[in-house]
Amino acid sequence: MTGIVEWNSGWLFDHYGSEPAWIFSVAMTMIAVIASFVLVFADKKEYGQLYK
């Protein structure tokens, strides 16, 4: 996954400049953070007794 994001970021930078590349990088980071929170909450729901 990281390689795909890096490749797309580089492509955007080469063709459109730094602003779209940064927007894409920030958006992908936000998606990763949200997905991490979803996984943590799903894990707590399934294995809640381990977090007490």
N, CA, C and O atoms as a Tripos MOL2 file, in Angstrom:
@<TRIPOS>MOLECULE
protein
  208   207    52     0     0
PROTEIN
NO_CHARGES

@<TRIPOS>ATOM
      1 N           0.8200   -1.1980    0.0000 N.3       1 MET1
      2 CA          0.0000    0.0000    0.0000 C.3       1 MET1
      3 C           0.8630    1.2610    0.0000 C.2       1 MET1
      4 O           0.5650    2.2170   -0.7160 O.2       1 MET1
      5 N           1.9160    1.2670    0.7890 N.am      2 THR2
      6 CA          2.7670    2.4510    0.8770 C.3       2 THR2
      7 C           3.3790    2.7840   -0.4780 C.2       2 THR2
      8 O           3.4510    3.9540   -0.8540 O.2       2 THR2
      9 N           3.8160    1.7750   -1.2070 N.am      3 GLY3
     10 CA          4.4200    2.0110   -2.5140 C.3       3 GLY3
     11 C           3.4490    2.6340   -3.5000 C.2       3 GLY3
     12 O           3.8350    3.4770   -4.3090 O.2       3 GLY3
     13 N           2.1910    2.2230   -3.4340 N.am      4 ILE4
     14 CA          1.1720    2.7720   -4.3320 C.3       4 ILE4
     15 C           0.9440    4.2460   -4.0200 C.2       4 ILE4
     16 O           0.8350    5.0700   -4.9290 O.2       4 ILE4
     17 N           0.8730    4.5730   -2.7370 N.am      5 VAL5
     18 CA          0.6690    5.9680   -2.3360 C.3       5 VAL5
     19 C           1.8750    6.8140   -2.7470 C.2       5 VAL5
     20 O           1.7100    7.9200   -3.2600 O.2       5 VAL5
     21 N           3.0710    6.3020   -2.5260 N.am      6 GLU6
     22 CA          4.2730    7.0480   -2.9170 C.3       6 GLU6
     23 C           4.3360    7.2490   -4.4250 C.2       6 GLU6
     24 O           4.6950    8.3290   -4.8940 O.2       6 GLU6
     25 N           3.9930    6.2230   -5.1800 N.am      7 TRP7
     26 CA          4.0180    6.3310   -6.6390 C.3       7 TRP7
     27 C           3.0070    7.3720   -7.1090 C.2       7 TRP7
     28 O           3.3240    8.2130   -7.9510 O.2       7 TRP7
     29 N           1.7900    7.3180   -6.5660 N.am      8 ASN8
     30 CA          0.7620    8.2880   -6.9660 C.3       8 ASN8
     31 C           1.1420    9.7010   -6.5510 C.2       8 ASN8
     32 O           0.8880   10.6570   -7.2840 O.2       8 ASN8
     33 N           1.7440    9.8330   -5.3850 N.am      9 SER9
     34 CA          2.1960   11.1500   -4.9340 C.3       9 SER9
     35 C           3.2510   11.7050   -5.8920 C.2       9 SER9
     36 O           3.1910   12.8750   -6.2720 O.2       9 SER9
     37 N           4.1900   10.8890   -6.2730 N.am     10 GLY10
     38 CA          5.2230   11.3130   -7.2150 C.3      10 GLY10
     39 C           4.6530   11.6720   -8.5690 C.2      10 GLY10
     40 O           5.0770   12.6490   -9.1880 O.2      10 GLY10
     41 N           3.6920   10.8870   -9.0350 N.am     11 TRP11
     42 CA          3.0590   11.1630  -10.3220 C.3      11 TRP11
     43 C           2.3340   12.5050  -10.2710 C.2      11 TRP11
     44 O           2.4470   13.3220  -11.1850 O.2      11 TRP11
     45 N           1.5810   12.7200   -9.1750 N.am     12 LEU12
     46 CA          0.8900   14.0030   -9.0340 C.3      12 LEU12
     47 C           1.8760   15.1620   -8.9960 C.2      12 LEU12
     48 O           1.6460   16.1970   -9.6210 O.2      12 LEU12
     49 N           2.9710   14.9910   -8.2670 N.am     13 PHE13
     50 CA          3.9770   16.0480   -8.1910 C.3      13 PHE13
     51 C           4.5720   16.3330   -9.5620 C.2      13 PHE13
     52 O           4.7280   17.4930   -9.9420 O.2      13 PHE13
     53 N           4.9010   15.2940  -10.2990 N.am     14 ASP14
     54 CA          5.5010   15.4780  -11.6270 C.3      14 ASP14
     55 C           4.5480   16.1580  -12.6100 C.2      14 ASP14
     56 O           4.9810   16.9800  -13.4170 O.2      14 ASP14
     57 N           3.2680   15.8290  -12.5510 N.am     15 HIS15
     58 CA          2.3280   16.3300  -13.5450 C.3      15 HIS15
     59 C           1.5740   17.5920  -13.1240 C.2      15 HIS15
     60 O           1.1890   18.3890  -13.9780 O.2      15 HIS15
     61 N           1.3570   17.7850  -11.8160 N.am     16 TYR16
     62 CA          0.5160   18.9070  -11.3830 C.3      16 TYR16
     63 C           1.1650   19.8270  -10.3560 C.2      16 TYR16
     64 O           0.6250   20.8920  -10.0560 O.2      16 TYR16
     65 N           2.3060   19.4360   -9.8160 N.am     17 GLY17
     66 CA          2.9770   20.2780   -8.8330 C.3      17 GLY17
     67 C           2.8300   19.7380   -7.4180 C.2      17 GLY17
     68 O           2.2820   18.6590   -7.1900 O.2      17 GLY17
     69 N           3.3350   20.5190   -6.4840 N.am     18 SER18
     70 CA          3.3990   20.0300   -5.1070 C.3      18 SER18
     71 C           2.0620   20.0970   -4.3650 C.2      18 SER18
     72 O           1.7970   19.2560   -3.5060 O.2      18 SER18
     73 N           1.2240   21.0710   -4.6760 N.am     19 GLU19
     74 CA         -0.0280   21.2120   -3.9240 C.3      19 GLU19
     75 C          -0.9380   19.9820   -4.0440 C.2      19 GLU19
     76 O          -1.3760   19.4660   -3.0160 O.2      19 GLU19
     77 N          -1.2400   19.4910   -5.2540 N.am     20 PRO20
     78 CA         -2.0720   18.2820   -5.3380 C.3      20 PRO20
     79 C          -1.4040   17.0550   -4.6990 C.2      20 PRO20
     80 O          -2.0830   16.2000   -4.1300 O.2      20 PRO20
     81 N          -0.0830   16.9780   -4.7960 N.am     21 ALA21
     82 CA          0.6310   15.8560   -4.1840 C.3      21 ALA21
     83 C           0.4820   15.8910   -2.6650 C.2      21 ALA21
     84 O           0.2810   14.8520   -2.0360 O.2      21 ALA21
     85 N           0.5810   17.0790   -2.0750 N.am     22 TRP22
     86 CA          0.4110   17.2080   -0.6270 C.3      22 TRP22
     87 C          -1.0250   16.9130   -0.2080 C.2      22 TRP22
     88 O          -1.2540   16.2530    0.8050 O.2      22 TRP22
     89 N          -1.9750   17.3910   -0.9690 N.am     23 ILE23
     90 CA         -3.3830   17.1220   -0.6610 C.3      23 ILE23
     91 C          -3.6350   15.6170   -0.6850 C.2      23 ILE23
     92 O          -4.3010   15.0850    0.2020 O.2      23 ILE23
     93 N          -3.1100   14.9360   -1.6910 N.am     24 PHE24
     94 CA         -3.2660   13.4900   -1.7930 C.3      24 PHE24
     95 C          -2.6080   12.8020   -0.6010 C.2      24 PHE24
     96 O          -3.1940   11.8900   -0.0180 O.2      24 PHE24
     97 N          -1.4120   13.2210   -0.2340 N.am     25 SER25
     98 CA         -0.7000   12.6000    0.8880 C.3      25 SER25
     99 C          -1.4470   12.8000    2.2020 C.2      25 SER25
    100 O          -1.5600   11.8710    3.0020 O.2      25 SER25
    101 N          -1.9530   14.0010    2.4260 N.am     26 VAL26
    102 CA         -2.7130   14.2740    3.6510 C.3      26 VAL26
    103 C          -4.0070   13.4570    3.6640 C.2      26 VAL26
    104 O          -4.3850   12.9100    4.7000 O.2      26 VAL26
    105 N          -4.6750   13.3740    2.5340 N.am     27 ALA27
    106 CA         -5.9150   12.5990    2.4500 C.3      27 ALA27
    107 C          -5.6610   11.1190    2.7440 C.2      27 ALA27
    108 O          -6.4330   10.4910    3.4690 O.2      27 ALA27
    109 N          -4.5920   10.5620    2.1900 N.am     28 MET28
    110 CA         -4.2760    9.1570    2.4460 C.3      28 MET28
    111 C          -3.9190    8.9320    3.9170 C.2      28 MET28
    112 O          -4.2550    7.8950    4.4890 O.2      28 MET28
    113 N          -3.2480    9.8900    4.5190 N.am     29 THR29
    114 CA         -2.9160    9.7800    5.9390 C.3      29 THR29
    115 C          -4.1790    9.8120    6.7850 C.2      29 THR29
    116 O          -4.3110    9.0440    7.7380 O.2      29 THR29
    117 N          -5.1100   10.6990    6.4400 N.am     30 MET30
    118 CA         -6.3660   10.7770    7.1830 C.3      30 MET30
    119 C          -7.1600    9.4800    7.0530 C.2      30 MET30
    120 O          -7.7450    9.0140    8.0310 O.2      30 MET30
    121 N          -7.1860    8.8990    5.8690 N.am     31 ILE31
    122 CA         -7.8780    7.6260    5.6710 C.3      31 ILE31
    123 C          -7.2370    6.5340    6.5180 C.2      31 ILE31
    124 O          -7.9420    5.7170    7.1100 O.2      31 ILE31
    125 N          -5.9120    6.5130    6.5820 N.am     32 ALA32
    126 CA         -5.2060    5.5110    7.3870 C.3      32 ALA32
    127 C          -5.5030    5.6820    8.8760 C.2      32 ALA32
    128 O          -5.6760    4.6970    9.5930 O.2      32 ALA32
    129 N          -5.5600    6.9290    9.3400 N.am     33 VAL33
    130 CA         -5.8650    7.1840   10.7550 C.3      33 VAL33
    131 C          -7.2900    6.7540   11.0780 C.2      33 VAL33
    132 O          -7.5260    6.1150   12.1030 O.2      33 VAL33
    133 N          -8.2350    7.0950   10.2220 N.am     34 ILE34
    134 CA         -9.6290    6.7070   10.4480 C.3      34 ILE34
    135 C          -9.7620    5.1850   10.4440 C.2      34 ILE34
    136 O         -10.4590    4.6220   11.2880 O.2      34 ILE34
    137 N          -9.1020    4.5200    9.5030 N.am     35 ALA35
    138 CA         -9.1490    3.0610    9.4520 C.3      35 ALA35
    139 C          -8.5430    2.4500   10.7120 C.2      35 ALA35
    140 O          -9.0300    1.4310   11.2030 O.2      35 ALA35
    141 N          -7.4970    3.0590   11.2320 N.am     36 SER36
    142 CA         -6.8830    2.5610   12.4700 C.3      36 SER36
    143 C          -7.8490    2.6770   13.6400 C.2      36 SER36
    144 O          -7.9720    1.7460   14.4370 O.2      36 SER36
    145 N          -8.5380    3.8150   13.7510 N.am     37 PHE37
    146 CA         -9.5260    3.9780   14.8210 C.3      37 PHE37
    147 C         -10.6490    2.9570   14.6890 C.2      37 PHE37
    148 O         -11.0790    2.3770   15.6860 O.2      37 PHE37
    149 N         -11.1210    2.7350   13.4810 N.am     38 VAL38
    150 CA        -12.1790    1.7440   13.2670 C.3      38 VAL38
    151 C         -11.7090    0.3660   13.7160 C.2      38 VAL38
    152 O         -12.4540   -0.3660   14.3670 O.2      38 VAL38
    153 N         -10.4850    0.0150   13.3730 N.am     39 LEU39
    154 CA         -9.9560   -1.2920   13.7780 C.3      39 LEU39
    155 C          -9.7900   -1.4040   15.2830 C.2      39 LEU39
    156 O         -10.0640   -2.4590   15.8550 O.2      39 LEU39
    157 N          -9.3480   -0.3380   15.9340 N.am     40 VAL40
    158 CA         -9.1900   -0.3650   17.3900 C.3      40 VAL40
    159 C         -10.5490   -0.5590   18.0560 C.2      40 VAL40
    160 O         -10.6770   -1.3840   18.9600 O.2      40 VAL40
    161 N         -11.5640    0.1870   17.6240 N.am     41 PHE41
    162 CA        -12.8850    0.0560   18.2270 C.3      41 PHE41
    163 C         -13.5010   -1.3070   17.9370 C.2      41 PHE41
    164 O         -14.1700   -1.8740   18.8010 O.2      41 PHE41
    165 N         -13.2870   -1.8420   16.7380 N.am     42 ALA42
    166 CA        -13.7950   -3.1750   16.4170 C.3      42 ALA42
    167 C         -13.0930   -4.2290   17.2660 C.2      42 ALA42
    168 O         -13.7150   -5.1930   17.7110 O.2      42 ALA42
    169 N         -11.8020   -4.0410   17.4840 N.am     43 ASP43
    170 CA        -11.0380   -4.9780   18.2990 C.3      43 ASP43
    171 C         -11.5060   -4.9300   19.7520 C.2      43 ASP43
    172 O         -11.6480   -5.9690   20.3960 O.2      43 ASP43
    173 N         -11.7450   -3.7250   20.2640 N.am     44 LYS44
    174 CA        -12.2250   -3.5900   21.6410 C.3      44 LYS44
    175 C         -13.6020   -4.2210   21.8020 C.2      44 LYS44
    176 O         -13.9090   -4.8020   22.8430 O.2      44 LYS44
    177 N         -14.4290   -4.1050   20.7690 N.am     45 LYS45
    178 CA        -15.7740   -4.6770   20.8280 C.3      45 LYS45
    179 C         -15.6970   -6.2080   20.8690 C.2      45 LYS45
    180 O         -16.4420   -6.8540   21.6060 O.2      45 LYS45
    181 N         -14.7970   -6.7720   20.0810 N.am     46 GLU46
    182 CA        -14.6830   -8.2270   20.0040 C.3      46 GLU46
    183 C         -13.8950   -8.8140   21.1750 C.2      46 GLU46
    184 O         -14.2380   -9.8820   21.6830 O.2      46 GLU46
    185 N         -12.8460   -8.1210   21.6000 N.am     47 TYR47
    186 CA        -11.9800   -8.6190   22.6540 C.3      47 TYR47
    187 C         -11.9570   -7.6650   23.8470 C.2      47 TYR47
    188 O         -10.8920   -7.4080   24.4080 O.2      47 TYR47
    189 N         -13.0990   -7.1460   24.2340 N.am     48 GLY48
    190 CA        -13.2010   -6.1470   25.2680 C.3      48 GLY48
    191 C         -12.6590   -6.5900   26.6180 C.2      48 GLY48
    192 O         -12.1440   -5.7690   27.3770 O.2      48 GLY48
    193 N         -12.7670   -7.8660   26.9250 N.am     49 GLN49
    194 CA        -12.3060   -8.3520   28.2380 C.3      49 GLN49
    195 C         -10.7900   -8.2130   28.3930 C.2      49 GLN49
    196 O         -10.3020   -8.2150   29.5230 O.2      49 GLN49
    197 N         -10.0450   -8.0960   27.3240 N.am     50 LEU50
    198 CA         -8.5900   -7.9570   27.4010 C.3      50 LEU50
    199 C          -8.1760   -6.5330   27.7400 C.2      50 LEU50
    200 O          -7.0310   -6.3150   28.1360 O.2      50 LEU50
    201 N          -9.0670   -5.5570   27.6000 N.am     51 TYR51
    202 CA         -8.7200   -4.1520   27.8010 C.3      51 TYR51
    203 C          -9.1420   -3.6200   29.1630 C.2      51 TYR51
    204 O          -9.0420   -2.4180   29.4060 O.2      51 TYR51
    205 N          -9.6080   -4.4800   30.0510 N.am     52 LYS52
    206 CA        -10.0500   -4.0210   31.3940 C.3      52 LYS52
    207 C          -8.9340   -3.8990   32.3500 C.2      52 LYS52
    208 O          -9.1470   -3.5280   33.5040 O.2      52 LYS52
@<TRIPOS>BOND
     1     1     2 1
     2     2     3 1
     3     3     4 2
     4     3     5 am
     5     5     6 1
     6     6     7 1
     7     7     8 2
     8     7     9 am
     9     9    10 1
    10    10    11 1
    11    11    12 2
    12    11    13 am
    13    13    14 1
    14    14    15 1
    15    15    16 2
    16    15    17 am
    17    17    18 1
    18    18    19 1
    19    19    20 2
    20    19    21 am
    21    21    22 1
    22    22    23 1
    23    23    24 2
    24    23    25 am
    25    25    26 1
    26    26    27 1
    27    27    28 2
    28    27    29 am
    29    29    30 1
    30    30    31 1
    31    31    32 2
    32    31    33 am
    33    33    34 1
    34    34    35 1
    35    35    36 2
    36    35    37 am
    37    37    38 1
    38    38    39 1
    39    39    40 2
    40    39    41 am
    41    41    42 1
    42    42    43 1
    43    43    44 2
    44    43    45 am
    45    45    46 1
    46    46    47 1
    47    47    48 2
    48    47    49 am
    49    49    50 1
    50    50    51 1
    51    51    52 2
    52    51    53 am
    53    53    54 1
    54    54    55 1
    55    55    56 2
    56    55    57 am
    57    57    58 1
    58    58    59 1
    59    59    60 2
    60    59    61 am
    61    61    62 1
    62    62    63 1
    63    63    64 2
    64    63    65 am
    65    65    66 1
    66    66    67 1
    67    67    68 2
    68    67    69 am
    69    69    70 1
    70    70    71 1
    71    71    72 2
    72    71    73 am
    73    73    74 1
    74    74    75 1
    75    75    76 2
    76    75    77 am
    77    77    78 1
    78    78    79 1
    79    79    80 2
    80    79    81 am
    81    81    82 1
    82    82    83 1
    83    83    84 2
    84    83    85 am
    85    85    86 1
    86    86    87 1
    87    87    88 2
    88    87    89 am
    89    89    90 1
    90    90    91 1
    91    91    92 2
    92    91    93 am
    93    93    94 1
    94    94    95 1
    95    95    96 2
    96    95    97 am
    97    97    98 1
    98    98    99 1
    99    99   100 2
   100    99   101 am
   101   101   102 1
   102   102   103 1
   103   103   104 2
   104   103   105 am
   105   105   106 1
   106   106   107 1
   107   107   108 2
   108   107   109 am
   109   109   110 1
   110   110   111 1
   111   111   112 2
   112   111   113 am
   113   113   114 1
   114   114   115 1
   115   115   116 2
   116   115   117 am
   117   117   118 1
   118   118   119 1
   119   119   120 2
   120   119   121 am
   121   121   122 1
   122   122   123 1
   123   123   124 2
   124   123   125 am
   125   125   126 1
   126   126   127 1
   127   127   128 2
   128   127   129 am
   129   129   130 1
   130   130   131 1
   131   131   132 2
   132   131   133 am
   133   133   134 1
   134   134   135 1
   135   135   136 2
   136   135   137 am
   137   137   138 1
   138   138   139 1
   139   139   140 2
   140   139   141 am
   141   141   142 1
   142   142   143 1
   143   143   144 2
   144   143   145 am
   145   145   146 1
   146   146   147 1
   147   147   148 2
   148   147   149 am
   149   149   150 1
   150   150   151 1
   151   151   152 2
   152   151   153 am
   153   153   154 1
   154   154   155 1
   155   155   156 2
   156   155   157 am
   157   157   158 1
   158   158   159 1
   159   159   160 2
   160   159   161 am
   161   161   162 1
   162   162   163 1
   163   163   164 2
   164   163   165 am
   165   165   166 1
   166   166   167 1
   167   167   168 2
   168   167   169 am
   169   169   170 1
   170   170   171 1
   171   171   172 2
   172   171   173 am
   173   173   174 1
   174   174   175 1
   175   175   176 2
   176   175   177 am
   177   177   178 1
   178   178   179 1
   179   179   180 2
   180   179   181 am
   181   181   182 1
   182   182   183 1
   183   183   184 2
   184   183   185 am
   185   185   186 1
   186   186   187 1
   187   187   188 2
   188   187   189 am
   189   189   190 1
   190   190   191 1
   191   191   192 2
   192   191   193 am
   193   193   194 1
   194   194   195 1
   195   195   196 2
   196   195   197 am
   197   197   198 1
   198   198   199 1
   199   199   200 2
   200   199   201 am
   201   201   202 1
   202   202   203 1
   203   203   204 2
   204   203   205 am
   205   205   206 1
   206   206   207 1
   207   207   208 2
@<TRIPOS>SUBSTRUCTURE
     1 MET1         2 RESIDUE 1 A MET
     2 THR2         6 RESIDUE 1 A THR
     3 GLY3        10 RESIDUE 1 A GLY
     4 ILE4        14 RESIDUE 1 A ILE
     5 VAL5        18 RESIDUE 1 A VAL
     6 GLU6        22 RESIDUE 1 A GLU
     7 TRP7        26 RESIDUE 1 A TRP
     8 ASN8        30 RESIDUE 1 A ASN
     9 SER9        34 RESIDUE 1 A SER
    10 GLY10       38 RESIDUE 1 A GLY
    11 TRP11       42 RESIDUE 1 A TRP
    12 LEU12       46 RESIDUE 1 A LEU
    13 PHE13       50 RESIDUE 1 A PHE
    14 ASP14       54 RESIDUE 1 A ASP
    15 HIS15       58 RESIDUE 1 A HIS
    16 TYR16       62 RESIDUE 1 A TYR
    17 GLY17       66 RESIDUE 1 A GLY
    18 SER18       70 RESIDUE 1 A SER
    19 GLU19       74 RESIDUE 1 A GLU
    20 PRO20       78 RESIDUE 1 A PRO
    21 ALA21       82 RESIDUE 1 A ALA
    22 TRP22       86 RESIDUE 1 A TRP
    23 ILE23       90 RESIDUE 1 A ILE
    24 PHE24       94 RESIDUE 1 A PHE
    25 SER25       98 RESIDUE 1 A SER
    26 VAL26      102 RESIDUE 1 A VAL
    27 ALA27      106 RESIDUE 1 A ALA
    28 MET28      110 RESIDUE 1 A MET
    29 THR29      114 RESIDUE 1 A THR
    30 MET30      118 RESIDUE 1 A MET
    31 ILE31      122 RESIDUE 1 A ILE
    32 ALA32      126 RESIDUE 1 A ALA
    33 VAL33      130 RESIDUE 1 A VAL
    34 ILE34      134 RESIDUE 1 A ILE
    35 ALA35      138 RESIDUE 1 A ALA
    36 SER36      142 RESIDUE 1 A SER
    37 PHE37      146 RESIDUE 1 A PHE
    38 VAL38      150 RESIDUE 1 A VAL
    39 LEU39      154 RESIDUE 1 A LEU
    40 VAL40      158 RESIDUE 1 A VAL
    41 PHE41      162 RESIDUE 1 A PHE
    42 ALA42      166 RESIDUE 1 A ALA
    43 ASP43      170 RESIDUE 1 A ASP
    44 LYS44      174 RESIDUE 1 A LYS
    45 LYS45      178 RESIDUE 1 A LYS
    46 GLU46      182 RESIDUE 1 A GLU
    47 TYR47      186 RESIDUE 1 A TYR
    48 GLY48      190 RESIDUE 1 A GLY
    49 GLN49      194 RESIDUE 1 A GLN
    50 LEU50      198 RESIDUE 1 A LEU
    51 TYR51      202 RESIDUE 1 A TYR
    52 LYS52      206 RESIDUE 1 A LYS
